[in-house]
Coordinates of N, CA and C and ligand atoms in Angstrom, one line a residue:
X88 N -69.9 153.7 40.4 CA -70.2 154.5 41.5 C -69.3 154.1 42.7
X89 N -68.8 152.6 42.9 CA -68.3 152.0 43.9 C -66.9 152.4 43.5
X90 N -66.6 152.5 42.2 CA -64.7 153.0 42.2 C -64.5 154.3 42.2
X91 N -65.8 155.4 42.1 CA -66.1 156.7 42.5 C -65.9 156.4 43.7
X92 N -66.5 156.2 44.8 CA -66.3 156.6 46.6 C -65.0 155.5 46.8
X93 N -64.5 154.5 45.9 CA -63.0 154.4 46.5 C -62.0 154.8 46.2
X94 N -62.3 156.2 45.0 CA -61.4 156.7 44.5 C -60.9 157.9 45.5
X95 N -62.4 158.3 46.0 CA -62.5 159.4 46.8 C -62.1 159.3 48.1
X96 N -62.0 158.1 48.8 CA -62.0 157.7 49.8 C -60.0 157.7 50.1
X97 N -60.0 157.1 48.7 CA -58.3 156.9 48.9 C -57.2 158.8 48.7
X98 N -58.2 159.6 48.3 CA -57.7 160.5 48.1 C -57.7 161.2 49.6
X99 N -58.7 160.8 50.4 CA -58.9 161.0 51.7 C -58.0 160.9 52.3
X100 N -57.9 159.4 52.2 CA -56.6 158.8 53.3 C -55.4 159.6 52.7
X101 N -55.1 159.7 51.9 CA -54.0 159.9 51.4 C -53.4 161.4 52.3
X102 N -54.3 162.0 52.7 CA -54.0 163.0 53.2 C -53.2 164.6 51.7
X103 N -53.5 164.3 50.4 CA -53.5 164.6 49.6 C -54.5 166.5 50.0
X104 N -55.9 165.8 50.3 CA -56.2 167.0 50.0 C -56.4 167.8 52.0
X105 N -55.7 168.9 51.7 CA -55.3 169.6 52.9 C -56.9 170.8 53.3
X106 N -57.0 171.2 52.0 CA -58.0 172.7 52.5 C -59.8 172.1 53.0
X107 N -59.9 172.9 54.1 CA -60.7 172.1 55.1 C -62.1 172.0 53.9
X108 N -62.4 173.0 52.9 CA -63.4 172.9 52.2 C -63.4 171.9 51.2
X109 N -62.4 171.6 50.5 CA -62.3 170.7 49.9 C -62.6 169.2 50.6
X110 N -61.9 169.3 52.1 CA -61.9 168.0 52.8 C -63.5 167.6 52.7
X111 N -64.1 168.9 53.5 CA -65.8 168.9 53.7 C -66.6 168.5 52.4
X112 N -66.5 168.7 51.0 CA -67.2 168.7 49.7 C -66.5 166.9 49.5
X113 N -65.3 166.4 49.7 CA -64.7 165.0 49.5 C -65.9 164.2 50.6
X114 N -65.6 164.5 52.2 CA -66.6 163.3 52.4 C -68.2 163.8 52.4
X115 N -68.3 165.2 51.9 CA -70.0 165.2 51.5 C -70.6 164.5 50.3
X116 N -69.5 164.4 49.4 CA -69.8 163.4 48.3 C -69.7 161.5 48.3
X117 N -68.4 161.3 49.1 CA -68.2 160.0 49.6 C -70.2 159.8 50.5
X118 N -70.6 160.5 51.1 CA -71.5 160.2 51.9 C -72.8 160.2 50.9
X119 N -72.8 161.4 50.2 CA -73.8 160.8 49.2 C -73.8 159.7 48.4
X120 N -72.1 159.6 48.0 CA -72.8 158.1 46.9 C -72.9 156.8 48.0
X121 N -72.4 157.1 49.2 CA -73.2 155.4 50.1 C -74.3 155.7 49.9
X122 N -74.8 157.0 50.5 CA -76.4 157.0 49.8 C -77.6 156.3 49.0
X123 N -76.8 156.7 47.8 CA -77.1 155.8 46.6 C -76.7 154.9 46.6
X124 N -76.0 154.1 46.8 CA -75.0 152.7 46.8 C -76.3 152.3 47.6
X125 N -76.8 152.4 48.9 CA -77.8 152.0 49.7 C -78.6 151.6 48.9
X126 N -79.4 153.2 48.6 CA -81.3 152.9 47.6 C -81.1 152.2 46.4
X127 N -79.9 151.9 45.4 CA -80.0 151.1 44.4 C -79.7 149.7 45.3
X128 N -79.0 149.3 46.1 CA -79.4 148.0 46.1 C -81.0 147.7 46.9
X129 N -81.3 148.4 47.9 CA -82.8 148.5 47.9 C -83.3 147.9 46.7
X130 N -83.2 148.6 45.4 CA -84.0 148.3 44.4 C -83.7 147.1 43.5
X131 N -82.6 146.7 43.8 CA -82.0 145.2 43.5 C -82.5 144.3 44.2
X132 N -82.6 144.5 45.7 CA -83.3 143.5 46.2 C -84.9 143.3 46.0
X133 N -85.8 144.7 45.9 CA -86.9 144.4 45.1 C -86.9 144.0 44.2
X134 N -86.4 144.4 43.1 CA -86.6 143.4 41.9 C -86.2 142.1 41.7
X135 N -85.1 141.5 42.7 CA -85.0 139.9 43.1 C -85.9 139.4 43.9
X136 N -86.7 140.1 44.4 CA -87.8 139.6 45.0 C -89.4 139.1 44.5
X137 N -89.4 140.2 43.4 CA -90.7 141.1 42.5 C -90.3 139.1 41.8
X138 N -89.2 139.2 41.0 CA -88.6 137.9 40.4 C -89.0 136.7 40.8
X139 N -88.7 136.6 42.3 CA -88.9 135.3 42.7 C -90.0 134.8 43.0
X140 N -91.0 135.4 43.3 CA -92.3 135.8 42.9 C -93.5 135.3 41.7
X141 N -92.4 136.3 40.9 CA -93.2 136.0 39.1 C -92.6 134.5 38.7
X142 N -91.5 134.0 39.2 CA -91.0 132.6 39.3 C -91.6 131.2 39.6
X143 N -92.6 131.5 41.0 CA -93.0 131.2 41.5 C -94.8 130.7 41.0
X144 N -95.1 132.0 40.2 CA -96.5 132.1 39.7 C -96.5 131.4 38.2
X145 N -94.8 131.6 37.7 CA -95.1 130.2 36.5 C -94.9 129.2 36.6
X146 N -94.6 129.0 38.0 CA -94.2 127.1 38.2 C -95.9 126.9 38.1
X147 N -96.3 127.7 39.3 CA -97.4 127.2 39.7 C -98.7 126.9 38.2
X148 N -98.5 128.0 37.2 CA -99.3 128.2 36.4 C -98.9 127.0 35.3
X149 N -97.4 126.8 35.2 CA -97.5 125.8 34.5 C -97.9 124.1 34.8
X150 N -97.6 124.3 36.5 CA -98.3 123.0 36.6 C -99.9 122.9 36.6
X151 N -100.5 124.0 36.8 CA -102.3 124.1 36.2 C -102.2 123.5 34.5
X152 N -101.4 124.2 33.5 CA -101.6 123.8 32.2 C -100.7 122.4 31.9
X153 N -100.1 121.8 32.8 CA -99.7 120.5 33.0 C -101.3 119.9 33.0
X154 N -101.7 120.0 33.9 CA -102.8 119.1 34.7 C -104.0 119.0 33.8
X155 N -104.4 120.4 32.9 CA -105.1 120.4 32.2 C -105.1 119.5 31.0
X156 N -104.0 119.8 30.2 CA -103.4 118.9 29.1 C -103.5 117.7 29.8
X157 N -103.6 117.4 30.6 CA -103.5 115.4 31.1 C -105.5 115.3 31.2
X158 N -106.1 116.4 31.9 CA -107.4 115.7 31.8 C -108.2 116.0 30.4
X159 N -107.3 116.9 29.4 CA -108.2 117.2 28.1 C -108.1 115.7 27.6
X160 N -106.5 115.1 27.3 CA -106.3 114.3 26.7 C -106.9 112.8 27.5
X161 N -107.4 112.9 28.8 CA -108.3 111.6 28.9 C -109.7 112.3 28.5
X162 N -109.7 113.0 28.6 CA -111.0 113.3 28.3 C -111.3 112.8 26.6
X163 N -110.5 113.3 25.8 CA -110.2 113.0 24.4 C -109.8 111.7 24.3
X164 N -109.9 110.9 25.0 CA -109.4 109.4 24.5 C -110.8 108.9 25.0
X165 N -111.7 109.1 26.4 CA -112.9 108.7 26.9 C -113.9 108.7 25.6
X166 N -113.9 110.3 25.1 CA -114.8 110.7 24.0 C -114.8 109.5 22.6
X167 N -113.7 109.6 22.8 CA -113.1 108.9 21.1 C -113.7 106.6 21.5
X168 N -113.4 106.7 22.3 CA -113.8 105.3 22.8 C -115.2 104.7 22.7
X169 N -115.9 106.0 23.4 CA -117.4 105.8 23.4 C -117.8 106.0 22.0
X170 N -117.3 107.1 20.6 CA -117.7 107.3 20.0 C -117.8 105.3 19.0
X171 N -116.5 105.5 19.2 CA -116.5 103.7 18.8 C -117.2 102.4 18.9
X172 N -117.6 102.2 20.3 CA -118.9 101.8 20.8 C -120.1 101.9 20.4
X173 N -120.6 103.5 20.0 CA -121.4 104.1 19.6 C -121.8 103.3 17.9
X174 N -120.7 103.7 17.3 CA -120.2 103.0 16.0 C -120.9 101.8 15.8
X175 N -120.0 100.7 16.6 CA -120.0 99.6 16.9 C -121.9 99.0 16.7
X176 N -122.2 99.9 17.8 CA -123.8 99.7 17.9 C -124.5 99.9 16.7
X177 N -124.6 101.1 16.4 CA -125.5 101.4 15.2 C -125.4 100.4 14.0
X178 N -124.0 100.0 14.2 CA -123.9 99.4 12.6 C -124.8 97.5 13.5
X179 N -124.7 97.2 14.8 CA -125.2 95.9 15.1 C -127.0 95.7 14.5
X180 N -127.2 97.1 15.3 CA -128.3 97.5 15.2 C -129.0 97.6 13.9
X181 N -128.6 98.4 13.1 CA -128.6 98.5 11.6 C -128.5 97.2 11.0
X182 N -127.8 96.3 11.2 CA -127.6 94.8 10.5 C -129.5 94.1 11.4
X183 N -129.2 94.3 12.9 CA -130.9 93.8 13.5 C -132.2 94.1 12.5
X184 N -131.9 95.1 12.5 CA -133.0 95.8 11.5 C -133.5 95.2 10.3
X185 N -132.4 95.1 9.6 CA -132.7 94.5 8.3 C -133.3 93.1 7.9
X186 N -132.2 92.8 9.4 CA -133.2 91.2 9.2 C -134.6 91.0 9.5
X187 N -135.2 92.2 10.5 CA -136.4 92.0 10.8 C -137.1 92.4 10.1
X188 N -136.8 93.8 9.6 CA -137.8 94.1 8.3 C -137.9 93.3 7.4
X189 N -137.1 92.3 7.2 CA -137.0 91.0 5.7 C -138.4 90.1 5.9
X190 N -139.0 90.3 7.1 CA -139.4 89.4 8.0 C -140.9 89.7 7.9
X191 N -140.7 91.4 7.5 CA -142.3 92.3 7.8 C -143.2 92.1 6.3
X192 N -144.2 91.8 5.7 CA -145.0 92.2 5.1 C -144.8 93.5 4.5
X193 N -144.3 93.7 3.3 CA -144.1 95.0 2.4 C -145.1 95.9 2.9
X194 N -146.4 95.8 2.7 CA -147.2 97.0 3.2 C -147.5 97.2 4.5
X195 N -147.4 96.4 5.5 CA -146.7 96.8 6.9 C -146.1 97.7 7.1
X196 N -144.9 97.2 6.4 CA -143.6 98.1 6.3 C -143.5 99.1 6.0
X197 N -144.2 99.3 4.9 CA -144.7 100.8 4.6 C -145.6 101.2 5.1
X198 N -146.3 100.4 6.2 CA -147.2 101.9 6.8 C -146.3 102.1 8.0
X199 N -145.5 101.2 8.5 CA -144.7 101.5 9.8 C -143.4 102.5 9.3
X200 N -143.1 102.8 8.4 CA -142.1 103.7 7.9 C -142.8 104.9 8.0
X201 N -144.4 105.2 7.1 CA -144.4 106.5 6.9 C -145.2 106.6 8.4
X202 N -145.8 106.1 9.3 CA -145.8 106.4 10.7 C -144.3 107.2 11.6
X203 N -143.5 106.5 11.2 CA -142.4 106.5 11.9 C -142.0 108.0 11.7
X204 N -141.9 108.5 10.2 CA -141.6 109.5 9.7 C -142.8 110.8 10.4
X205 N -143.7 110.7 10.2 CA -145.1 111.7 10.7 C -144.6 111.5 12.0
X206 N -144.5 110.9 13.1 CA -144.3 110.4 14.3 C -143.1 110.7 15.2
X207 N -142.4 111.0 14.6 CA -140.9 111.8 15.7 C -140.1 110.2 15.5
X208 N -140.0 109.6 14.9 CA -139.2 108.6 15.0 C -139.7 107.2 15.4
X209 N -141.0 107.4 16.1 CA -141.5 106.5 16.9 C -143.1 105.4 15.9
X210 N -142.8 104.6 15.3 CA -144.0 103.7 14.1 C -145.2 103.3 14.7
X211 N -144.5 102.6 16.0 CA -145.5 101.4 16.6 C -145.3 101.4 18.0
X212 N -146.1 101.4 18.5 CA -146.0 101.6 20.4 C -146.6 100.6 21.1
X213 N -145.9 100.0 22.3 CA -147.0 98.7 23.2 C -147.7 99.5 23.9
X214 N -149.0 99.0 23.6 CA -150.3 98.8 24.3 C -149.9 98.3 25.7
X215 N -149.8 99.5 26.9 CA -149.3 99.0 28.1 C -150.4 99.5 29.1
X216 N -151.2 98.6 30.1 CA -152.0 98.7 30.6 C -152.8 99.5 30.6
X217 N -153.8 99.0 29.3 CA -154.8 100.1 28.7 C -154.0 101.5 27.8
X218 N -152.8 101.7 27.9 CA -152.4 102.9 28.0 C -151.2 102.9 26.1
X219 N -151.4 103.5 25.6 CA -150.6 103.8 24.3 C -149.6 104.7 24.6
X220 N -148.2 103.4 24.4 CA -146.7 103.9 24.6 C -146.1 105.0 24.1
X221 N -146.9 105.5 23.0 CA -146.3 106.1 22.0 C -146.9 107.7 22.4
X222 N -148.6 108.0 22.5 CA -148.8 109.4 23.2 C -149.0 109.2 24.4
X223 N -149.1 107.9 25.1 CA -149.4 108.1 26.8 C -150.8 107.8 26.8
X224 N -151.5 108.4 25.8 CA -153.0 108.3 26.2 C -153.8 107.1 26.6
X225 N -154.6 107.1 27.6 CA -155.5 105.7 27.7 C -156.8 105.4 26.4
X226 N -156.5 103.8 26.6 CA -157.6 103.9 24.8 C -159.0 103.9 26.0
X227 N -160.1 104.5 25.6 CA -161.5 104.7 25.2 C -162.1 103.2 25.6
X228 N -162.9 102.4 26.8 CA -163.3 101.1 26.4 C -163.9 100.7 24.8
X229 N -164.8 101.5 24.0 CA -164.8 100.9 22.8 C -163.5 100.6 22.4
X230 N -162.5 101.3 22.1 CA -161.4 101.4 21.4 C -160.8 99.7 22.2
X231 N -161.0 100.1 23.6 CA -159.9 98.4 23.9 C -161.1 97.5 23.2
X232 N -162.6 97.5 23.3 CA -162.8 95.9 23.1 C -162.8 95.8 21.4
X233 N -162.5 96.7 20.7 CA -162.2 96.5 19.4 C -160.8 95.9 19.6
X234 N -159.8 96.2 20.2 CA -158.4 95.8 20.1 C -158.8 94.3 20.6
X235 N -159.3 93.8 21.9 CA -159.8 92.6 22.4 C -159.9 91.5 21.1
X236 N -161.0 92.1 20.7 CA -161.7 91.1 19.8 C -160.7 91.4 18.2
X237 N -160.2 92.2 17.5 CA -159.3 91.9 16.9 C -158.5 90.7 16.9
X238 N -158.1 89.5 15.5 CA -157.5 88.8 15.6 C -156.0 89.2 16.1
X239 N -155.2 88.0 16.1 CA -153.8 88.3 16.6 C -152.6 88.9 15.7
X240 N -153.2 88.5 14.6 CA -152.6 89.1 13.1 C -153.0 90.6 12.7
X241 N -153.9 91.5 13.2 CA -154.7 92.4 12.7 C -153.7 93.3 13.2
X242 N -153.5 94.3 12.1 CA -153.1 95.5 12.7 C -153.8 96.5 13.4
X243 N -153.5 96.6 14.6 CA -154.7 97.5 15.5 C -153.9 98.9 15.4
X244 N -154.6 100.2 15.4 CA -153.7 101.5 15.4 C -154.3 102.3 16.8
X245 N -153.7 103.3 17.5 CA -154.2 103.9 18.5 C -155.1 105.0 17.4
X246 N -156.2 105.3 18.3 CA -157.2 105.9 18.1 C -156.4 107.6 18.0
X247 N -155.7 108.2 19.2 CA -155.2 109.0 19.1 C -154.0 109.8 18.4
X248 N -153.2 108.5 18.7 CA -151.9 109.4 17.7 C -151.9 108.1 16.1
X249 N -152.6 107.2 16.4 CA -152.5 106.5 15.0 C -151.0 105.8 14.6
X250 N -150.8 105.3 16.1 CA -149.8 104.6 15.4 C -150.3 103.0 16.0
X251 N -149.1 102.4 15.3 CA -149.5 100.7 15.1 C -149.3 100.3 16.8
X252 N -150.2 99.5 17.4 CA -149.9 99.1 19.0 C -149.9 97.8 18.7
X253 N -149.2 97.7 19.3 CA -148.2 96.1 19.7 C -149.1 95.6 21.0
X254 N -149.6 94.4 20.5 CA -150.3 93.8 22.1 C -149.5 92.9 22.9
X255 N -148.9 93.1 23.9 CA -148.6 92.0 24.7 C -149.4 91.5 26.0
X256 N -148.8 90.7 27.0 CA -149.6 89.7 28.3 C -150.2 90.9 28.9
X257 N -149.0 92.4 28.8 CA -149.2 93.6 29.9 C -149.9 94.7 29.4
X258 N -151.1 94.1 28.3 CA -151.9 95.2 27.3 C -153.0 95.9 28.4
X259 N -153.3 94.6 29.3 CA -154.4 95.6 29.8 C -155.8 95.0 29.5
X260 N -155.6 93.9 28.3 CA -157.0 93.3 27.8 C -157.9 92.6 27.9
Ligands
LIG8 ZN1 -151.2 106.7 20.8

């Protein structure tokens, strides 16, 4: 378009074309294509703009999935650390266990197992000021001076939920 109006332009100067209509149609055309020469770069410069813009919004976007990738992966190293710990414990715990159960009377053991199981997990509860660890409930005065007077070896059970209660200093008795 640009070697179109300098083509035109030089045919101008040239003094080449003489007839006044011809002259008139030469710079009514030279004038249109500035025209256009104008509105296309108009739209050059929008779309270098539109550009700089969409340029703009993947820096910014890829520094959000920058930042994210950095707290997934502490996040993923936090997770993976505690799970280890976690590890760590169960298996200490599990070794505790064993030794104490070695420790328990076989049929103890087996009533504190199939409690535990009927029970949500939970065998034997402390008797904590009057009160049974295990449903919350307060025992019944019969129920404490039977626990009272029970030897120290006896297995005593709560009245309510039936599991084994542990007496300590903070029974309540
Ligand atoms: Zn209970």
């Amino acid at each position: 378009m640009r070697q179109r109006a300098a083509r035109d332009q030089k045919r101008l100067d040239s003094g080449a074309v003489t007839s006044p209509k011809d002259l008139e149609n030469l710079q009514r055309e030279i004038a249109s294509l500035a025209k256009r020469q104008s509105d296309l770069e108009d739209v050059v410069l929008e779309v270098m703009e539109r550009r700089e813009s969409v340029q703009e919004r993947v820096t910014e976007l890829t520094g959000r999935v920058e930042s994210l990738h950095a707290k997934i992966s502490d996040a993923t190293s936090r997770r993976d650390a505690a799970a280890e710990e976690i590890d760590a414990e169960v298996a200490t715990v599990t070794k505790e266990r064993e030794v104490i159960a070695g420790t328990i009377p076989a049929d103890l053991l087996k009533l504190y197992d199939k409690l535990r199981e009927q029970q949500g997990g939970i065998g034997a509860a402390r008797l904590y000021q009057r009160r049974c660890d295990g449903c919350r409930q307060e025992l019944a005065i019969t129920e404490l001076n039977e626990v009272r007077s029970a030897a120290p070896d006896t297995v005593v059970r709560c009245e309510n939920c039936r599991r084994i209660l542990v007496r300590t200093p903070e029974s309540g008795l």
